Amino acid sequence: MALTQANSILVTAFPSIDTELYTYIESILDENKNEFESSDHIYEAIGEMLHEVAGGSKDENEIKDICSQLLRALKSESCGEEKCKGNKILSAPVCLGSLAENFENEAEEVTSIWLKQRESASFVDQRKLEKAEARLKSKQEKRDNNEKPASGGAIINKEATAVQASSKKESRMELKGSNKSMDIKIENFDIAFGDKTLLTGADLTLVYGRRYGMVGRNGIGKSTLLRMISSGQLKISSHISVLHVEQEVVGDDTTALDSVLECDEKRQNLILEEKKLLQLMNSNGPVAPDDSQLNGRLQEIYIELQQIEADKAPARASVILAGLGFSPEMQRKATKEFSGGWRMRIALARALFSKPDLLLLDEPTNMLDMKAIIWLENYLQTWESTILVVSHDRRFLDTVATDILHFHSQHIEAYRGNYENFVKTMTEKLKHQQREYEAQQQYKAHVQEFIDKFRYNAKRASLVQSKIKMLDK
């Protein structure tokens, strides 16, 4: 394929672009060039991929400018094609006056390159359109009325709900504050989404320090379970901190590094209080507090900051961001300059920096490249508290998980070991079940053969009847 103007723009802007990715972007532009109406449409289609290719060397405005150049190039090419297709050759002289007269007087359409062609597309009849919309509206109202319960009936909830059996002993311990266990045990709970039941009488036990990988088919309710835990609808001990990485950080003027540091609220509050006290001590106003009291409080703040190793926090945050693919320059950029995928990485970095007692991750590898995935696997292997992660990445679960939770048939089954051990155990379990089923079927066939043989034998009538009852059970 000859190198077009759009291809030249891509090669010039991204000289080190991967060949396969370049071919893929080229095919998207070629197949949809007539559908793109603005540069925003092109940015929505390939903007994320261009950010990945740029690797942080170009900001959002520069990528959008490249998309504008691509739009102009595609439009100029499509216009050139239309002009080529529209060329016609005259086979006879043309009398414009007679053509114009015929065009005005005759009802039938005149075909000529000199006359503006009538639109071949049919016009919409407004009356028919209004009638059709009215019919659709009435159908929708009937459907809504049918979905509404009868008077006094239960209202169907369109959101996920959870019901959990409570333990009086644990409730008393919670009220007294004597429950110091870091293990999490949620017993006999149900989860439903609207009128669809996701879990019934399920039990979930998470031992502190273990890393749990949850598996199950798509749409079965794994992500909903994480939200039920993080939102507090499934109750756990109040002294256990929970953090669910679900949404990207808000794009503003805060740098990526500061965004990660700000999630440590205790450190931030101590630093703010320190600045306020120093300002008061430097103040010479008549209502300035006693310096001895301020000095005492400052000493307490410095001791607390030393205990939480506040001076090491920037370095630790920078290491986490670097592991997730942020260069030193990118760490100093404002969060509003990053795409959604990179802001999701910042949200993950904030969670890793916070070190909650229970970390909930939902498909964390979807937003990461291979290098960042390998770093995350190694980092999580040294994680000291509890992790519950939903993932379809088998390699990630093999490396990170110490236990597997199998979500199926409205229940949760726990297996020790990583994903590879889970697959082996499940395979053996299914083989055992198949052998039991085949043996059962073979025994049934043997009993049925006995019944058929002696069904009309009076001496064995009672025995036959007992065999028939046994089969019915």
Short mmCIF file of C-alpha atoms in Angstrom, two decimals:
data_model
loop_
_atom_site.label_atom_id
_atom_site.label_comp_id
_atom_site.label_asym_id
_atom_site.label_seq_id
_atom_site.Cartn_x
_atom_site.Cartn_y
_atom_site.Cartn_z
CA MET A 1 0.00 0.00 0.00
CA ALA A 2 1.35 3.45 -0.99
CA LEU A 3 2.17 5.76 1.92
CA THR A 4 -0.71 8.26 2.15
CA GLN A 5 -0.72 11.65 3.87
CA ALA A 6 -2.31 10.17 7.03
CA ASN A 7 0.35 7.44 7.16
CA SER A 8 3.07 10.07 6.81
CA ILE A 9 1.64 11.99 9.79
CA LEU A 10 1.72 8.85 11.98
CA VAL A 11 5.29 7.93 10.99
CA THR A 12 6.53 11.51 11.51
CA ALA A 13 4.86 11.87 14.93
CA PHE A 14 5.79 8.37 16.15
CA PRO A 15 8.96 7.19 14.34
CA SER A 16 9.46 4.24 16.73
CA ILE A 17 5.89 2.92 16.51
CA ASP A 18 5.51 -0.87 16.54
CA THR A 19 4.76 -2.33 13.06
CA GLU A 20 1.73 -4.36 14.17
CA LEU A 21 0.24 -1.46 16.12
CA TYR A 22 0.87 0.86 13.14
CA THR A 23 -0.94 -1.56 10.80
CA TYR A 24 -3.85 -1.83 13.25
CA ILE A 25 -4.22 1.99 13.56
CA GLU A 26 -3.93 2.32 9.78
CA SER A 27 -6.78 -0.20 9.27
CA ILE A 28 -9.01 1.70 11.75
CA LEU A 29 -8.46 4.97 9.89
CA ASP A 30 -8.96 3.36 6.47
CA GLU A 31 -12.18 1.52 7.39
CA ASN A 32 -13.81 4.48 9.17
CA LYS A 33 -12.50 7.46 7.24
CA ASN A 34 -15.96 8.35 5.93
CA GLU A 35 -17.47 8.08 9.44
CA PHE A 36 -15.12 10.51 11.20
CA GLU A 37 -16.80 13.91 11.47
CA SER A 38 -14.44 15.61 13.91
CA SER A 39 -11.01 15.17 15.45
CA ASP A 40 -12.72 14.10 18.70
CA HIS A 41 -14.09 11.03 16.90
CA ILE A 42 -10.57 10.07 15.81
CA TYR A 43 -9.27 10.71 19.35
CA GLU A 44 -11.94 8.41 20.81
CA ALA A 45 -11.00 5.69 18.30
CA ILE A 46 -7.19 5.71 18.54
CA GLY A 47 -6.30 8.31 21.21
CA GLU A 48 -5.62 5.71 23.93
CA MET A 49 -3.29 3.77 21.61
CA LEU A 50 -1.42 6.97 20.62
CA HIS A 51 -0.89 7.79 24.32
CA GLU A 52 0.56 4.30 24.83
CA VAL A 53 2.88 4.75 21.82
CA ALA A 54 3.97 8.20 23.07
CA GLY A 55 4.76 6.76 26.50
CA GLY A 56 4.28 10.10 28.21
CA SER A 57 6.38 12.10 25.72
CA LYS A 58 3.26 13.85 24.37
CA ASP A 59 0.42 15.33 26.39
CA GLU A 60 -3.30 15.17 25.60
CA ASN A 61 -3.30 18.43 23.60
CA GLU A 62 -0.46 17.23 21.35
CA ILE A 63 -2.25 13.93 20.70
CA LYS A 64 -5.46 15.81 19.85
CA ASP A 65 -3.50 18.04 17.45
CA ILE A 66 -2.20 14.92 15.66
CA CYS A 67 -5.81 13.66 15.43
CA SER A 68 -6.81 17.00 13.83
CA GLN A 69 -4.04 16.58 11.24
CA LEU A 70 -5.23 13.04 10.54
CA LEU A 71 -8.82 14.27 10.06
CA ARG A 72 -7.73 16.90 7.50
CA ALA A 73 -5.66 14.31 5.65
CA LEU A 74 -8.52 11.78 5.56
CA LYS A 75 -11.02 14.40 4.37
CA SER A 76 -8.72 15.59 1.58
CA GLU A 77 -8.21 12.00 0.40
CA SER A 78 -11.94 11.21 0.45
CA CYS A 79 -12.73 14.43 -1.46
CA GLY A 80 -10.16 13.49 -4.10
CA GLU A 81 -11.73 10.06 -4.52
CA GLU A 82 -15.20 11.55 -4.93
CA LYS A 83 -13.95 13.93 -7.62
CA CYS A 84 -12.35 11.07 -9.52
CA LYS A 85 -15.49 9.03 -9.32
CA GLY A 86 -17.62 11.98 -10.55
CA ASN A 87 -15.78 12.49 -13.90
CA LYS A 88 -18.03 11.95 -16.98
CA ILE A 89 -17.40 12.07 -20.73
CA LEU A 90 -19.86 13.79 -23.10
CA SER A 91 -21.00 11.61 -26.01
CA ALA A 92 -23.12 14.33 -27.72
CA PRO A 93 -23.65 18.13 -27.69
CA VAL A 94 -25.77 19.49 -24.83
CA CYS A 95 -28.46 22.19 -25.16
CA LEU A 96 -28.70 23.75 -21.71
CA GLY A 97 -31.83 25.79 -22.50
CA SER A 98 -33.92 22.77 -23.49
CA LEU A 99 -32.64 20.85 -20.52
CA ALA A 100 -33.66 23.61 -18.13
CA GLU A 101 -37.11 23.92 -19.73
CA ASN A 102 -37.70 20.17 -19.52
CA PHE A 103 -36.46 20.12 -15.93
CA GLU A 104 -39.01 22.78 -14.88
CA ASN A 105 -42.02 21.49 -16.86
CA GLU A 106 -41.69 17.72 -16.75
CA ALA A 107 -42.46 15.67 -13.71
CA GLU A 108 -39.93 12.95 -14.49
CA GLU A 109 -36.33 13.41 -13.45
CA VAL A 110 -33.77 14.54 -16.04
CA THR A 111 -30.28 13.09 -15.79
CA SER A 112 -27.49 15.46 -16.69
CA ILE A 113 -24.14 16.54 -15.35
CA TRP A 114 -25.19 20.18 -15.91
CA LEU A 115 -28.21 20.05 -13.66
CA LYS A 116 -28.28 19.64 -9.92
CA GLN A 117 -29.53 16.16 -9.17
CA ARG A 118 -32.53 15.66 -6.94
CA GLU A 119 -31.92 13.81 -3.72
CA SER A 120 -32.62 10.13 -4.27
CA ALA A 121 -33.20 9.54 -0.56
CA SER A 122 -36.84 9.59 0.52
CA PHE A 123 -38.11 12.41 2.72
CA VAL A 124 -39.57 11.62 6.12
CA ASP A 125 -43.30 12.10 6.46
CA GLN A 126 -43.63 14.08 9.70
CA ARG A 127 -47.16 12.84 10.38
CA LYS A 128 -46.15 9.21 10.00
CA LEU A 129 -43.07 9.86 12.15
CA GLU A 130 -45.19 11.39 14.93
CA LYS A 131 -47.62 8.46 14.82
CA ALA A 132 -44.74 5.96 15.02
CA GLU A 133 -43.22 7.79 17.99
CA ALA A 134 -46.61 7.84 19.73
CA ARG A 135 -46.99 4.09 19.24
CA LEU A 136 -43.50 3.47 20.63
CA LYS A 137 -44.24 5.70 23.62
CA SER A 138 -47.49 3.87 24.38
CA LYS A 139 -45.73 0.49 24.14
CA GLN A 140 -43.02 1.68 26.53
CA GLU A 141 -45.65 2.93 29.02
CA LYS A 142 -47.44 -0.43 28.88
CA ARG A 143 -44.14 -2.22 29.44
CA ASP A 144 -43.33 0.01 32.43
CA ASN A 145 -46.80 -0.58 33.87
CA ASN A 146 -46.40 -4.34 33.53
CA GLU A 147 -43.07 -4.21 35.34
CA LYS A 148 -44.60 -2.28 38.27
CA PRO A 149 -45.82 -4.58 41.06
CA ALA A 150 -49.44 -4.68 42.07
CA SER A 151 -50.64 -2.54 44.97
CA GLY A 152 -49.01 -3.72 48.16
CA GLY A 153 -46.50 -5.90 46.25
CA ALA A 154 -42.71 -5.84 46.63
CA ILE A 155 -40.81 -3.28 44.60
CA ILE A 156 -38.10 -4.78 42.39
CA ASN A 157 -34.76 -3.19 43.21
CA LYS A 158 -32.56 -2.50 40.18
CA GLU A 159 -29.43 -2.27 42.34
CA ALA A 160 -27.38 -4.94 44.06
CA THR A 161 -28.46 -5.80 47.61
CA ALA A 162 -26.95 -8.02 50.30
CA VAL A 163 -28.47 -9.84 53.27
CA GLN A 164 -26.20 -11.21 55.99
CA ALA A 165 -26.85 -13.37 59.05
CA SER A 166 -25.56 -11.64 62.18
CA SER A 167 -23.82 -13.27 65.14
CA LYS A 168 -24.80 -12.01 68.60
CA LYS A 169 -21.38 -12.88 69.97
CA GLU A 170 -19.53 -10.91 67.28
CA SER A 171 -21.99 -8.00 67.67
CA ARG A 172 -21.26 -7.80 71.42
CA MET A 173 -17.51 -7.94 70.80
CA GLU A 174 -17.84 -5.19 68.20
CA LEU A 175 -19.74 -2.94 70.59
CA LYS A 176 -17.20 -3.50 73.36
CA GLY A 177 -14.28 -3.02 70.98
CA SER A 178 -12.74 -6.29 72.10
CA ASN A 179 -12.65 -7.85 68.63
CA LYS A 180 -9.03 -7.42 67.54
CA SER A 181 -8.88 -10.26 65.02
CA MET A 182 -7.70 -9.27 61.53
CA ASP A 183 -9.32 -12.33 59.91
CA ILE A 184 -12.56 -11.70 58.03
CA LYS A 185 -15.47 -14.14 58.26
CA ILE A 186 -18.77 -13.40 56.47
CA GLU A 187 -21.24 -16.23 57.03
CA ASN A 188 -24.58 -17.18 55.50
CA PHE A 189 -25.08 -14.18 53.23
CA ASP A 190 -27.13 -13.60 50.07
CA ILE A 191 -26.49 -11.15 47.21
CA ALA A 192 -29.06 -10.24 44.55
CA PHE A 193 -29.11 -7.80 41.65
CA GLY A 194 -32.72 -6.81 41.12
CA ASP A 195 -34.66 -10.07 40.91
CA LYS A 196 -31.54 -12.07 39.95
CA THR A 197 -29.93 -14.05 42.79
CA LEU A 198 -26.12 -14.09 42.67
CA LEU A 199 -25.28 -15.85 45.95
CA THR A 200 -27.40 -17.87 48.38
CA GLY A 201 -26.27 -18.94 51.86
CA ALA A 202 -22.66 -18.28 50.94
CA ASP A 203 -19.70 -18.17 53.34
CA LEU A 204 -16.50 -16.17 52.85
CA THR A 205 -13.43 -16.48 55.08
CA LEU A 206 -10.32 -14.35 54.47
CA VAL A 207 -7.33 -15.12 56.69
CA TYR A 208 -5.07 -12.15 57.38
CA GLY A 209 -1.92 -12.18 55.26
CA ARG A 210 -3.32 -14.51 52.57
CA ARG A 211 -3.78 -13.44 48.94
CA TYR A 212 -7.06 -14.65 47.45
CA GLY A 213 -7.81 -14.86 43.73
CA MET A 214 -11.50 -15.05 42.77
CA VAL A 215 -12.46 -16.84 39.54
CA GLY A 216 -15.74 -17.57 37.81
CA ARG A 217 -17.49 -16.95 34.50
CA ASN A 218 -18.20 -13.41 33.31
CA GLY A 219 -21.30 -11.74 34.74
CA ILE A 220 -21.69 -14.13 37.65
CA GLY A 221 -21.26 -11.36 40.26
CA LYS A 222 -17.58 -11.23 41.27
CA SER A 223 -17.26 -7.45 40.92
CA THR A 224 -20.61 -6.99 42.68
CA LEU A 225 -19.29 -8.98 45.66
CA LEU A 226 -16.26 -6.66 45.90
CA ARG A 227 -18.55 -3.62 45.87
CA MET A 228 -20.77 -5.12 48.58
CA ILE A 229 -17.71 -5.54 50.83
CA SER A 230 -16.20 -2.10 50.14
CA SER A 231 -19.55 -0.28 50.53
CA GLY A 232 -20.22 -1.93 53.92
CA GLN A 233 -23.38 -3.78 52.85
CA LEU A 234 -21.55 -6.94 53.88
CA LYS A 235 -20.39 -6.03 57.37
CA ILE A 236 -16.90 -6.77 58.66
CA SER A 237 -15.12 -5.59 61.81
CA SER A 238 -14.88 -1.79 61.93
CA HIS A 239 -11.18 -1.81 62.86
CA ILE A 240 -10.28 -3.44 59.51
CA SER A 241 -9.53 -0.86 56.81
CA VAL A 242 -10.78 -1.71 53.29
CA LEU A 243 -9.75 -0.13 49.99
CA HIS A 244 -11.32 -0.99 46.64
CA VAL A 245 -9.52 0.13 43.44
CA GLU A 246 -12.50 0.78 41.18
CA GLN A 247 -12.37 4.32 39.75
CA GLU A 248 -9.62 6.46 38.29
CA VAL A 249 -8.40 9.54 40.16
CA VAL A 250 -9.93 12.93 39.32
CA GLY A 251 -7.88 14.93 36.84
CA ASP A 252 -6.77 18.27 38.36
CA ASP A 253 -3.61 20.33 38.91
CA THR A 254 -2.25 17.92 41.56
CA THR A 255 0.87 16.10 40.39
CA ALA A 256 0.87 12.31 40.18
CA LEU A 257 3.37 12.05 43.05
CA ASP A 258 1.39 14.42 45.31
CA SER A 259 -1.82 12.57 44.48
CA VAL A 260 -0.28 9.37 45.84
CA LEU A 261 1.14 11.11 48.95
CA GLU A 262 -2.20 12.78 49.75
CA CYS A 263 -3.94 9.43 50.26
CA ASP A 264 -1.98 9.05 53.55
CA GLU A 265 -4.39 11.22 55.53
CA LYS A 266 -2.54 10.88 58.85
CA ARG A 267 0.72 12.14 57.34
CA GLN A 268 -1.05 14.97 55.49
CA ASN A 269 -2.90 16.14 58.62
CA LEU A 270 0.29 16.13 60.68
CA ILE A 271 2.17 18.14 58.04
CA LEU A 272 -0.68 20.69 57.78
CA GLU A 273 -0.82 21.04 61.55
CA GLU A 274 2.94 21.51 61.66
CA LYS A 275 2.76 24.35 59.12
CA LYS A 276 -0.07 26.03 61.01
CA LEU A 277 1.82 25.88 64.33
CA LEU A 278 4.99 27.26 62.76
CA GLN A 279 3.00 30.18 61.33
CA LEU A 280 1.50 30.89 64.76
CA MET A 281 4.96 30.81 66.38
CA ASN A 282 6.29 33.27 63.81
CA SER A 283 3.33 35.55 64.37
CA ASN A 284 3.92 38.59 66.59
CA GLY A 285 0.24 39.43 67.05
CA PRO A 286 -1.19 40.23 70.51
CA VAL A 287 -3.33 37.08 70.54
CA ALA A 288 -0.46 34.71 69.74
CA PRO A 289 -0.63 31.55 71.92
CA ASP A 290 2.04 30.64 74.42
CA ASP A 291 5.15 29.35 72.60
CA SER A 292 5.74 26.63 75.21
CA GLN A 293 2.42 24.97 74.37
CA LEU A 294 3.19 25.18 70.66
CA ASN A 295 6.65 23.71 71.19
CA GLY A 296 5.16 20.79 73.11
CA ARG A 297 2.65 20.05 70.39
CA LEU A 298 5.35 20.36 67.69
CA GLN A 299 7.47 17.80 69.52
CA GLU A 300 4.51 15.40 69.55
CA ILE A 301 3.96 15.93 65.81
CA TYR A 302 7.64 15.29 65.02
CA ILE A 303 7.55 12.07 67.08
CA GLU A 304 4.43 10.86 65.23
CA LEU A 305 5.93 11.75 61.83
CA GLN A 306 9.07 9.83 62.76
CA GLN A 307 7.04 6.80 63.84
CA ILE A 308 5.18 6.60 60.51
CA GLU A 309 8.44 7.27 58.61
CA ALA A 310 6.98 10.33 56.91
CA ASP A 311 10.37 11.37 55.53
CA LYS A 312 10.55 8.15 53.49
CA ALA A 313 7.03 8.54 52.04
CA PRO A 314 7.98 10.50 48.86
CA ALA A 315 10.64 7.94 47.95
CA ARG A 316 8.25 5.03 48.57
CA ALA A 317 5.51 6.69 46.48
CA SER A 318 8.00 7.38 43.68
CA VAL A 319 9.13 3.72 43.64
CA ILE A 320 5.51 2.54 43.30
CA LEU A 321 4.78 4.99 40.47
CA ALA A 322 7.98 4.01 38.68
CA GLY A 323 7.04 0.35 38.93
CA LEU A 324 3.69 1.13 37.29
CA GLY A 325 5.41 2.85 34.35
CA PHE A 326 5.73 6.51 35.43
CA SER A 327 9.01 8.20 34.55
CA PRO A 328 10.34 10.98 36.87
CA GLU A 329 8.99 13.60 34.42
CA MET A 330 5.55 11.95 34.37
CA GLN A 331 5.44 11.88 38.18
CA ARG A 332 5.74 15.68 38.18
CA LYS A 333 2.90 16.12 35.67
CA ALA A 334 -0.60 17.17 36.74
CA THR A 335 -3.16 14.36 36.83
CA LYS A 336 -5.40 16.21 34.35
CA GLU A 337 -2.74 15.71 31.66
CA PHE A 338 -3.05 11.90 31.83
CA SER A 339 -5.52 9.69 29.99
CA GLY A 340 -8.06 7.54 31.82
CA GLY A 341 -5.82 4.47 31.73
CA TRP A 342 -2.90 6.31 33.34
CA ARG A 343 -5.16 7.90 35.97
CA MET A 344 -6.33 4.37 36.80
CA ARG A 345 -2.68 3.45 37.38
CA ILE A 346 -2.41 6.39 39.79
CA ALA A 347 -5.45 5.04 41.66
CA LEU A 348 -3.72 1.66 41.95
CA ALA A 349 -0.52 3.38 43.16
CA ARG A 350 -2.54 5.21 45.86
CA ALA A 351 -3.98 1.89 47.08
CA LEU A 352 -0.55 0.22 47.22
CA PHE A 353 0.88 3.23 49.06
CA SER A 354 -1.98 3.26 51.63
CA LYS A 355 -1.44 -0.38 52.69
CA PRO A 356 -5.03 -1.15 53.81
CA ASP A 357 -5.84 -4.24 55.89
CA LEU A 358 -7.96 -5.58 53.00
CA LEU A 359 -7.07 -4.60 49.42
CA LEU A 360 -9.75 -5.30 46.78
CA LEU A 361 -8.55 -5.39 43.16
CA ASP A 362 -10.79 -5.86 40.12
CA GLU A 363 -8.88 -6.90 36.97
CA PRO A 364 -5.76 -4.85 37.89
CA THR A 365 -3.73 -6.11 34.90
CA ASN A 366 -6.18 -4.72 32.30
CA MET A 367 -4.63 -1.24 32.48
CA LEU A 368 -0.97 -2.34 32.65
CA ASP A 369 1.68 -3.32 30.13
CA MET A 370 3.78 -6.46 30.59
CA LYS A 371 6.61 -4.69 32.42
CA ALA A 372 4.22 -3.12 34.95
CA ILE A 373 2.37 -6.44 35.42
CA ILE A 374 5.64 -8.23 36.30
CA TRP A 375 6.52 -5.45 38.77
CA LEU A 376 3.04 -5.65 40.37
CA GLU A 377 3.31 -9.44 40.71
CA ASN A 378 6.63 -9.13 42.54
CA TYR A 379 5.37 -6.27 44.71
CA LEU A 380 2.20 -8.08 45.83
CA GLN A 381 4.16 -11.21 46.77
CA THR A 382 5.63 -9.22 49.67
CA TRP A 383 2.23 -7.78 50.70
CA GLU A 384 1.73 -8.26 54.43
CA SER A 385 -2.05 -7.80 54.77
CA THR A 386 -4.98 -9.47 52.95
CA ILE A 387 -5.70 -9.23 49.22
CA LEU A 388 -8.85 -10.24 47.33
CA VAL A 389 -8.37 -9.92 43.57
CA VAL A 390 -10.68 -10.70 40.65
CA SER A 391 -8.70 -11.54 37.52
CA HIS A 392 -8.82 -13.63 34.35
CA ASP A 393 -5.02 -13.49 33.98
CA ARG A 394 -3.92 -17.05 34.79
CA ARG A 395 -0.24 -16.13 35.00
CA PHE A 396 -1.02 -13.32 37.47
CA LEU A 397 -3.08 -15.67 39.66
CA ASP A 398 -0.38 -18.34 39.51
CA THR A 399 2.22 -15.85 40.74
CA VAL A 400 0.25 -13.80 43.29
CA ALA A 401 -2.55 -15.93 44.75
CA THR A 402 -2.06 -18.20 47.76
CA ASP A 403 -5.72 -19.31 47.65
CA ILE A 404 -8.41 -19.48 44.96
CA LEU A 405 -12.11 -18.74 45.54
CA HIS A 406 -14.33 -20.40 42.92
CA PHE A 407 -17.57 -18.47 42.40
CA HIS A 408 -20.18 -20.81 40.85
CA SER A 409 -23.75 -22.08 41.30
CA GLN A 410 -24.55 -19.23 43.74
CA HIS A 411 -21.84 -20.44 46.13
CA ILE A 412 -18.15 -19.81 46.82
CA GLU A 413 -15.69 -22.71 47.16
CA ALA A 414 -12.21 -22.17 48.59
CA TYR A 415 -9.08 -23.99 47.34
CA ARG A 416 -5.56 -23.78 48.78
CA GLY A 417 -2.75 -22.97 46.37
CA ASN A 418 -2.47 -20.89 43.23
CA TYR A 419 -4.50 -21.15 40.01
CA GLU A 420 -2.49 -24.09 38.65
CA ASN A 421 -3.22 -26.13 41.80
CA PHE A 422 -6.88 -25.11 41.55
CA VAL A 423 -7.12 -26.42 37.98
CA LYS A 424 -5.53 -29.74 38.97
CA THR A 425 -7.85 -30.14 41.97
CA MET A 426 -10.91 -29.22 39.91
CA THR A 427 -9.91 -31.68 37.15
CA GLU A 428 -9.54 -34.52 39.65
CA LYS A 429 -12.82 -33.56 41.29
CA LEU A 430 -14.68 -33.60 37.97
CA LYS A 431 -13.13 -36.94 37.02
CA HIS A 432 -14.19 -38.40 40.36
CA GLN A 433 -17.73 -37.08 39.89
CA GLN A 434 -17.82 -38.53 36.37
CA ARG A 435 -16.67 -41.94 37.63
CA GLU A 436 -19.33 -41.87 40.36
CA TYR A 437 -22.00 -40.94 37.81
CA GLU A 438 -20.97 -43.69 35.41
CA ALA A 439 -20.94 -46.27 38.23
CA GLN A 440 -24.37 -45.09 39.32
CA GLN A 441 -25.72 -45.36 35.78
CA GLN A 442 -24.21 -48.81 35.39
CA TYR A 443 -25.83 -49.97 38.64
CA LYS A 444 -29.20 -48.51 37.54
CA ALA A 445 -28.96 -50.37 34.26
CA HIS A 446 -28.21 -53.62 36.12
CA VAL A 447 -31.22 -53.11 38.43
CA GLN A 448 -33.46 -52.23 35.47
CA GLU A 449 -32.37 -55.41 33.72
CA PHE A 450 -33.33 -57.42 36.82
CA ILE A 451 -36.74 -55.69 36.96
CA ASP A 452 -37.43 -56.34 33.28
CA LYS A 453 -36.45 -59.99 33.64
CA PHE A 454 -38.53 -60.82 36.73
CA ARG A 455 -41.32 -58.23 36.47
CA TYR A 456 -44.00 -60.91 35.88
CA ASN A 457 -42.50 -63.54 38.19
CA ALA A 458 -44.86 -64.00 41.15
CA LYS A 459 -42.14 -65.45 43.39
CA ARG A 460 -39.94 -62.35 42.98
CA ALA A 461 -42.73 -59.74 42.95
CA SER A 462 -41.82 -58.20 46.31
CA LEU A 463 -38.13 -58.00 45.36
CA VAL A 464 -38.98 -56.39 42.04
CA GLN A 465 -41.20 -53.81 43.76
CA SER A 466 -38.40 -52.87 46.17
CA LYS A 467 -36.01 -52.45 43.23
CA ILE A 468 -38.52 -50.20 41.44
CA LYS A 469 -38.92 -48.01 44.55
CA MET A 470 -35.14 -47.79 44.87
CA LEU A 471 -34.83 -46.55 41.25
CA ASP A 472 -37.57 -43.98 41.80
CA LYS A 473 -35.58 -42.51 44.69
#
